[in-house]
Coordinates of C-alpha atoms and ligand atoms in Angstrom, one line a residue:
M507 CA -7.7 1.6 -125.4
G508 CA -8.6 1.9 -121.8
R509 CA -6.7 1.3 -118.6
G510 CA -6.2 -2.4 -117.9
A511 CA -5.8 -3.2 -121.6
S512 CA -3.6 -6.1 -122.5
V513 CA 0.0 -5.7 -123.7
T514 CA 0.8 -4.0 -127.0
H515 CA 4.1 -5.2 -128.2
L516 CA 5.7 -1.8 -128.4
Y517 CA 9.0 -1.4 -126.7
G518 CA 10.5 2.0 -125.8
S519 CA 12.3 4.2 -123.3
F520 CA 10.5 6.5 -120.8
E521 CA 11.1 8.5 -117.7
P522 CA 8.3 9.2 -115.2
L523 CA 7.6 12.9 -114.7
G524 CA 8.3 14.1 -111.2
A525 CA 10.5 13.0 -108.4
D526 CA 11.2 9.3 -109.2
G527 CA 12.5 10.1 -112.7
G528 CA 15.2 8.3 -114.5
A529 CA 15.1 6.8 -118.0
R530 CA 14.2 3.1 -118.3
I531 CA 12.8 0.6 -120.8
G532 CA 9.1 0.1 -121.1
V533 CA 6.3 -1.8 -122.9
R534 CA 3.0 -0.3 -123.8
Y535 CA -0.1 -1.6 -122.0
G536 CA -3.0 0.4 -123.6
D537 CA -2.6 3.9 -122.4
Q538 CA -0.1 2.9 -119.8
V539 CA 3.6 1.9 -120.0
L540 CA 5.1 -1.0 -118.0
D541 CA 8.5 -0.6 -116.4
L542 CA 9.8 -3.6 -118.1
A543 CA 13.1 -4.4 -116.3
A544 CA 11.3 -4.1 -113.0
A545 CA 8.4 -6.3 -114.0
L546 CA 10.5 -9.2 -115.5
E547 CA 12.0 -11.9 -113.4
P548 CA 15.1 -10.5 -111.8
D549 CA 17.6 -12.5 -113.9
L550 CA 16.0 -11.6 -117.2
G551 CA 15.3 -8.0 -116.1
A552 CA 19.0 -7.6 -115.2
E553 CA 20.0 -8.6 -118.8
V554 CA 18.0 -5.9 -120.5
M555 CA 17.9 -3.2 -117.9
G556 CA 19.1 0.2 -119.0
P557 CA 17.9 3.7 -119.9
N558 CA 16.9 2.5 -123.4
L559 CA 16.7 -0.6 -125.6
D560 CA 20.5 -0.7 -126.4
R561 CA 21.2 -3.7 -124.2
L562 CA 18.2 -5.6 -125.4
L563 CA 19.1 -4.9 -129.1
A564 CA 22.7 -6.1 -128.5
A565 CA 21.5 -9.4 -127.0
R566 CA 21.0 -12.5 -129.0
P567 CA 17.7 -13.3 -130.8
H568 CA 17.2 -16.1 -128.2
L569 CA 17.0 -13.4 -125.5
W570 CA 14.7 -11.3 -127.6
Q571 CA 12.3 -14.2 -127.8
C572 CA 12.6 -14.9 -124.0
V573 CA 11.7 -11.3 -123.3
F574 CA 8.8 -11.4 -125.8
D575 CA 7.4 -14.5 -124.3
A576 CA 7.8 -13.2 -120.8
V577 CA 6.0 -10.0 -121.7
A578 CA 3.2 -11.9 -123.3
A579 CA 2.7 -13.9 -120.2
L580 CA 3.1 -11.1 -117.7
E581 CA 0.3 -10.1 -115.4
P582 CA 1.7 -6.7 -114.4
S583 CA 1.2 -5.3 -111.0
A584 CA -0.1 -1.7 -110.7
E585 CA 3.2 -0.5 -109.1
H586 CA 5.0 -1.2 -112.4
L587 CA 2.5 0.6 -114.6
H588 CA 2.7 4.4 -115.4
P589 CA -0.1 6.3 -117.2
L590 CA 1.3 7.6 -120.5
D591 CA 0.4 11.2 -119.6
E592 CA 2.7 10.9 -116.6
V593 CA 5.8 9.9 -118.5
R594 CA 8.1 11.5 -121.0
L595 CA 8.9 9.2 -124.0
L596 CA 12.6 9.2 -125.0
M597 CA 14.6 8.0 -128.0
P598 CA 14.1 4.2 -127.8
F599 CA 17.7 3.4 -128.8
T600 CA 21.0 5.0 -129.7
V601 CA 21.1 5.2 -133.5
A602 CA 24.4 3.9 -134.8
D603 CA 24.3 4.4 -138.6
Y604 CA 21.3 5.5 -140.5
V605 CA 20.5 4.5 -144.1
D606 CA 17.6 5.6 -146.2
F607 CA 16.3 3.5 -149.1
Y608 CA 14.0 4.4 -152.0
S609 CA 12.1 1.1 -152.3
S610 CA 8.5 2.0 -153.4
E611 CA 8.2 1.7 -157.2
H612 CA 5.1 4.0 -157.1
H613 CA 7.1 6.7 -155.3
A614 CA 10.1 6.3 -157.5
R615 CA 7.9 6.5 -160.6
N616 CA 6.0 9.5 -159.4
L617 CA 9.3 11.4 -158.5
G618 CA 10.6 10.5 -161.9
R619 CA 7.6 11.9 -163.7
I620 CA 7.7 15.1 -161.5
L621 CA 11.4 15.8 -161.6
R622 CA 12.5 14.3 -164.9
P623 CA 9.6 14.7 -167.3
G624 CA 10.1 13.2 -170.7
Q625 CA 12.8 10.7 -169.4
P626 CA 12.3 7.1 -168.2
E627 CA 10.4 7.1 -164.9
L628 CA 12.9 4.8 -163.2
P629 CA 16.7 5.0 -163.4
P630 CA 18.2 2.0 -165.2
N631 CA 19.5 0.5 -161.9
W632 CA 16.3 0.8 -159.9
K633 CA 14.9 -2.8 -160.5
H634 CA 18.3 -4.4 -160.0
L635 CA 19.2 -3.0 -156.6
P636 CA 17.5 -1.2 -153.7
V637 CA 18.7 2.4 -154.1
G638 CA 19.8 4.1 -150.9
Y639 CA 22.2 6.5 -149.3
H640 CA 23.8 6.9 -145.9
G641 CA 22.1 9.5 -143.8
R642 CA 22.9 11.4 -140.6
A643 CA 22.4 9.4 -137.5
G644 CA 23.0 12.3 -135.1
T645 CA 19.9 14.2 -136.2
V646 CA 17.4 11.3 -135.8
V647 CA 15.0 12.6 -133.2
V648 CA 12.1 11.0 -131.3
S649 CA 8.5 11.5 -132.1
G650 CA 7.2 14.7 -130.5
T651 CA 10.3 16.7 -131.1
D652 CA 9.6 20.0 -132.9
V653 CA 11.2 20.3 -136.4
R654 CA 12.7 23.7 -137.1
R655 CA 12.2 24.9 -140.7
P656 CA 15.7 24.5 -142.2
S657 CA 17.6 27.0 -144.3
G658 CA 19.7 26.2 -147.3
Q659 CA 20.7 27.1 -150.8
R660 CA 18.1 26.9 -153.5
R661 CA 17.7 28.2 -157.0
T662 CA 14.8 30.4 -157.7
P663 CA 12.6 30.1 -160.8
D664 CA 14.5 33.1 -162.2
G665 CA 17.8 31.1 -161.9
D666 CA 19.2 33.1 -158.9
V667 CA 20.9 31.2 -156.2
V668 CA 19.8 32.3 -152.7
H669 CA 20.0 31.2 -149.1
G670 CA 17.1 31.1 -146.7
P671 CA 14.4 29.1 -145.1
T672 CA 13.1 26.3 -147.3
T673 CA 9.8 27.0 -149.1
R674 CA 9.1 23.4 -149.9
L675 CA 9.2 21.5 -146.6
D676 CA 7.9 18.0 -147.0
I677 CA 7.4 14.7 -145.3
E678 CA 8.3 11.1 -146.2
A679 CA 6.2 8.4 -144.5
E680 CA 8.5 5.4 -144.0
V681 CA 9.1 2.3 -141.9
G682 CA 12.5 1.9 -140.2
F683 CA 14.2 -1.3 -139.4
V684 CA 16.3 -1.5 -136.2
V685 CA 19.5 -3.7 -136.2
G686 CA 20.3 -5.5 -133.0
V687 CA 23.0 -8.1 -133.6
P688 CA 26.2 -6.7 -135.3
S689 CA 27.9 -8.3 -138.3
T690 CA 31.6 -8.8 -139.0
L691 CA 33.4 -6.4 -141.3
G692 CA 34.0 -8.2 -144.6
E693 CA 31.0 -10.6 -144.3
A694 CA 27.8 -10.1 -146.2
V695 CA 24.4 -10.9 -144.5
P696 CA 22.3 -13.1 -146.7
L697 CA 18.6 -12.8 -147.1
D698 CA 18.0 -15.6 -144.5
G699 CA 20.2 -13.7 -142.0
F700 CA 17.6 -11.0 -141.7
R701 CA 16.0 -12.3 -138.5
D702 CA 19.4 -13.0 -136.9
H703 CA 20.2 -9.3 -137.0
V704 CA 17.1 -7.2 -137.2
F705 CA 15.2 -6.8 -133.9
G706 CA 12.1 -4.9 -135.1
L707 CA 10.7 -1.8 -136.7
C708 CA 9.5 1.7 -136.0
L709 CA 7.7 4.4 -137.9
V710 CA 9.8 7.1 -139.6
N711 CA 9.2 10.6 -141.0
D712 CA 12.1 11.6 -143.2
W713 CA 11.5 15.3 -143.4
S714 CA 12.8 16.8 -146.7
A715 CA 13.5 20.3 -148.0
R716 CA 12.6 19.8 -151.6
D717 CA 14.1 23.0 -153.0
V718 CA 17.4 22.5 -151.2
Q719 CA 17.4 18.9 -152.3
A720 CA 16.7 19.7 -155.9
W721 CA 19.6 22.1 -156.1
E722 CA 22.2 20.1 -154.2
Y723 CA 21.6 16.5 -155.1
Q724 CA 23.5 16.4 -158.5
P725 CA 25.6 14.3 -158.7
L726 CA 26.0 12.9 -155.2
G727 CA 22.4 12.5 -153.8
P728 CA 20.7 13.8 -150.7
F729 CA 22.6 15.9 -148.2
L730 CA 21.4 19.0 -146.3
G731 CA 17.9 18.8 -147.7
K732 CA 17.5 15.7 -145.5
S733 CA 20.0 15.8 -142.7
F734 CA 18.4 18.5 -140.6
A735 CA 16.0 16.1 -138.9
T736 CA 14.6 12.6 -139.2
S737 CA 11.8 11.6 -136.8
V738 CA 11.3 8.1 -135.5
G739 CA 8.5 6.7 -133.4
A740 CA 9.1 6.3 -129.7
W741 CA 8.1 2.6 -130.0
V742 CA 9.8 -0.3 -131.6
T743 CA 7.7 -3.3 -132.5
P744 CA 9.7 -6.6 -132.4
L745 CA 9.6 -8.8 -135.4
A746 CA 8.4 -11.5 -133.0
A747 CA 5.0 -9.7 -132.9
L748 CA 4.6 -9.7 -136.6
D749 CA 4.1 -13.4 -137.4
A750 CA 0.7 -12.7 -139.0
A751 CA 1.9 -9.7 -141.1
W752 CA 4.3 -11.3 -143.6
V753 CA 3.2 -11.3 -147.2
A754 CA 4.7 -12.0 -150.6
P755 CA 6.2 -8.9 -152.1
P756 CA 5.1 -7.8 -155.6
P757 CA 6.5 -9.9 -158.6
R758 CA 9.9 -8.7 -159.8
E759 CA 10.9 -8.2 -163.4
P760 CA 13.7 -8.5 -164.5
A761 CA 15.0 -11.4 -162.4
L762 CA 17.2 -10.5 -159.5
L763 CA 20.9 -11.4 -158.9
P764 CA 21.2 -14.4 -156.5
Y765 CA 22.0 -12.4 -153.4
L766 CA 18.7 -10.5 -153.8
D767 CA 16.6 -13.3 -155.2
D768 CA 13.9 -14.1 -152.7
A769 CA 11.7 -16.2 -155.0
T770 CA 12.2 -19.3 -152.8
A771 CA 12.6 -17.5 -149.5
P772 CA 10.0 -17.0 -146.9
P773 CA 7.8 -14.0 -147.7
Y774 CA 9.6 -10.9 -146.5
G775 CA 6.9 -8.3 -147.5
L776 CA 4.9 -6.8 -144.6
D777 CA 1.2 -6.0 -144.8
L778 CA 1.5 -2.7 -142.8
R779 CA -1.1 0.0 -143.4
L780 CA 0.1 3.5 -142.8
E781 CA -2.0 6.6 -142.2
V782 CA -0.6 10.2 -142.6
R783 CA -2.4 13.0 -140.8
L784 CA -1.8 16.7 -141.5
N785 CA -3.2 18.9 -138.7
G786 CA -5.5 16.0 -137.7
H787 CA -6.8 15.2 -141.2
V788 CA -6.0 12.0 -143.0
V789 CA -4.2 12.9 -146.2
A790 CA -2.8 9.5 -147.2
T791 CA -3.1 5.8 -146.4
P792 CA 0.1 4.2 -147.8
P793 CA 0.2 0.4 -148.1
F794 CA 3.6 -1.1 -147.1
A795 CA 2.7 -4.4 -148.8
Q796 CA 3.3 -2.8 -152.2
M797 CA 7.0 -2.0 -151.5
Y798 CA 9.1 -3.5 -154.4
W799 CA 12.2 -4.2 -152.2
T800 CA 11.8 -5.9 -148.8
A801 CA 13.7 -5.1 -145.6
A802 CA 15.6 -8.4 -146.0
Q803 CA 16.8 -7.4 -149.4
Q804 CA 17.8 -4.0 -148.2
L805 CA 19.9 -5.6 -145.5
A806 CA 21.5 -8.0 -147.9
H807 CA 22.3 -5.2 -150.2
L808 CA 23.8 -2.8 -147.7
T809 CA 26.2 -5.5 -146.4
V810 CA 27.0 -7.2 -149.7
N811 CA 30.2 -5.2 -150.0
G812 CA 31.3 -6.4 -146.6
A813 CA 30.1 -3.3 -144.7
S814 CA 29.5 -4.4 -141.1
L815 CA 26.4 -3.8 -139.1
R816 CA 26.4 -2.1 -135.6
S817 CA 23.8 -2.6 -132.9
G818 CA 21.5 0.3 -133.3
D819 CA 21.8 0.7 -137.0
L820 CA 18.6 2.1 -138.5
Y821 CA 17.6 1.7 -142.1
A822 CA 14.4 3.2 -143.5
S823 CA 12.3 1.8 -146.3
G824 CA 12.0 5.0 -148.4
T825 CA 8.7 6.8 -148.8
V826 CA 5.8 4.4 -148.8
S827 CA 3.5 5.1 -151.7
G828 CA 0.8 2.9 -153.2
S829 CA -0.7 2.7 -156.6
E830 CA -3.6 5.1 -155.8
P831 CA -3.4 8.9 -155.5
G832 CA -4.6 8.7 -151.9
Q833 CA -1.8 6.3 -151.0
R834 CA 1.1 8.6 -151.6
G835 CA 3.4 9.1 -148.6
S836 CA 4.8 12.6 -149.5
L837 CA 3.4 16.0 -150.2
I838 CA 5.5 16.3 -153.4
E839 CA 3.4 13.5 -154.8
L840 CA 0.1 14.4 -153.1
T841 CA 0.3 17.9 -154.5
W842 CA 2.3 17.1 -157.6
N843 CA 5.2 19.3 -156.6
G844 CA 2.8 22.0 -155.3
T845 CA 1.0 22.4 -158.6
E846 CA -2.1 20.7 -157.3
P847 CA -2.5 21.9 -153.7
I848 CA -4.7 19.8 -151.4
T849 CA -7.6 21.4 -149.5
L850 CA -8.0 20.0 -146.0
P851 CA -11.5 19.5 -144.5
D852 CA -11.0 22.7 -142.4
G853 CA -10.6 24.7 -145.7
T854 CA -6.9 25.3 -145.4
V855 CA -4.8 24.7 -148.5
R856 CA -1.3 23.2 -148.6
G857 CA 1.3 22.6 -151.3
F858 CA 4.0 22.0 -148.7
L859 CA 4.2 22.4 -145.0
D860 CA 3.5 25.7 -143.2
D861 CA 5.0 26.7 -139.8
G862 CA 2.8 25.3 -137.1
D863 CA 1.7 22.3 -139.1
E864 CA 1.7 19.0 -137.3
V865 CA 2.2 15.6 -139.1
V866 CA 1.4 12.3 -137.4
I867 CA 2.1 9.0 -139.1
T868 CA 0.5 5.9 -137.6
A869 CA 0.3 2.3 -138.8
T870 CA -1.2 -1.1 -138.0
A871 CA -0.2 -4.6 -138.9
P872 CA -2.2 -7.9 -139.0
G873 CA -2.2 -9.5 -135.6
P874 CA -3.2 -12.9 -134.2
G875 CA -6.8 -14.1 -134.9
G876 CA -7.7 -11.3 -137.3
T877 CA -6.8 -8.5 -134.9
R878 CA -4.7 -5.5 -135.9
L879 CA -1.6 -4.4 -134.0
D880 CA -1.0 -0.8 -133.3
L881 CA 2.5 0.2 -134.4
G882 CA 2.5 3.5 -132.5
E883 CA 3.0 6.9 -134.2
V884 CA 5.6 9.4 -135.3
R885 CA 4.7 13.0 -134.7
G886 CA 6.3 16.3 -135.5
R887 CA 5.4 19.9 -135.6
I888 CA 7.1 22.5 -137.8
V889 CA 8.4 25.6 -136.0
A890 CA 9.5 28.8 -137.8
S891 CA 13.0 29.3 -139.1
R892 CA 15.2 31.4 -136.8
E893 CA 15.9 33.5 -139.9
G894 CA 12.2 34.6 -139.9
Ligands
CA2296 CA1 13.5 9.0 -147.4

């Protein structure tokens, strides 16, 4: 994309490097970022102005649409555009609660085969509800933040229990959904309430220490093997930009309970195509359209007990893995738990991540007139444990 490119519907937070710093909201224009509040009509700009997207998220969907339409019609002046290499990108919003789902059938089946050989690939609940857990909002970091190799307890192959830097550091390529409008405690959000509450999506890398996770997760699920860092893209794509991307999800069998049954609902699947790069080499191309559970079903499920939503809640899809080996969104699947290491084009071999490795996840979505929308990237580099 060159300078002078048209708007990309990516919203974020940035601060110009140098003297006139100060965090503000922006929209991508090719390899530039537009100072959004300054470029909008004053009344509209005043309603969303702030250091990040928090005020826009908390506004009503009507205002989201007004901003979207205004951005699409803008002819920005040069004074409001900043080259990307002259700004620092910041966390796009304040994460309230963070939930991580487990909604790819291919991922869940692969993990079942790897971790529970000889048993059914899927747990008995898996096709009845979108499995998930509450994660740690305070360690969600913006793309570009280094990820320090975590330490934790693990059990060695000899059965000893030791503490030290993880030896099985992994990625999970995911898509995160960003809640704008809160809901009331005690009220469930139905499937068709999805667009009344969810503003947009961003890319997520849910870093995972597999050895720590394997030892700690019984019987209560993910804890320290996940909570050390979760990276999100610096850019949020509003749902308003995704009109051409909705597709029917895969057929469901057995039939779903009424609060999750989307057979007669609008299609809530999304035809996003992810790419995962390790040290610059594409290692996977996960297709989001194959996800068994949709974001609307995830939202309906996470509120069906009356749990309320807060503006800034983030819920992630779970690892996106497709039916083909090259479509798996984690190294534990790509290398079959390290037993089938992958050789990168530069000759290096990986089972899990080494210090210095950089992972970049990008994605595109169908746009108007056969175009493809750029959904930004989530980038992170592994730095060595302080324990050496
Ligand atoms: Ca995850």
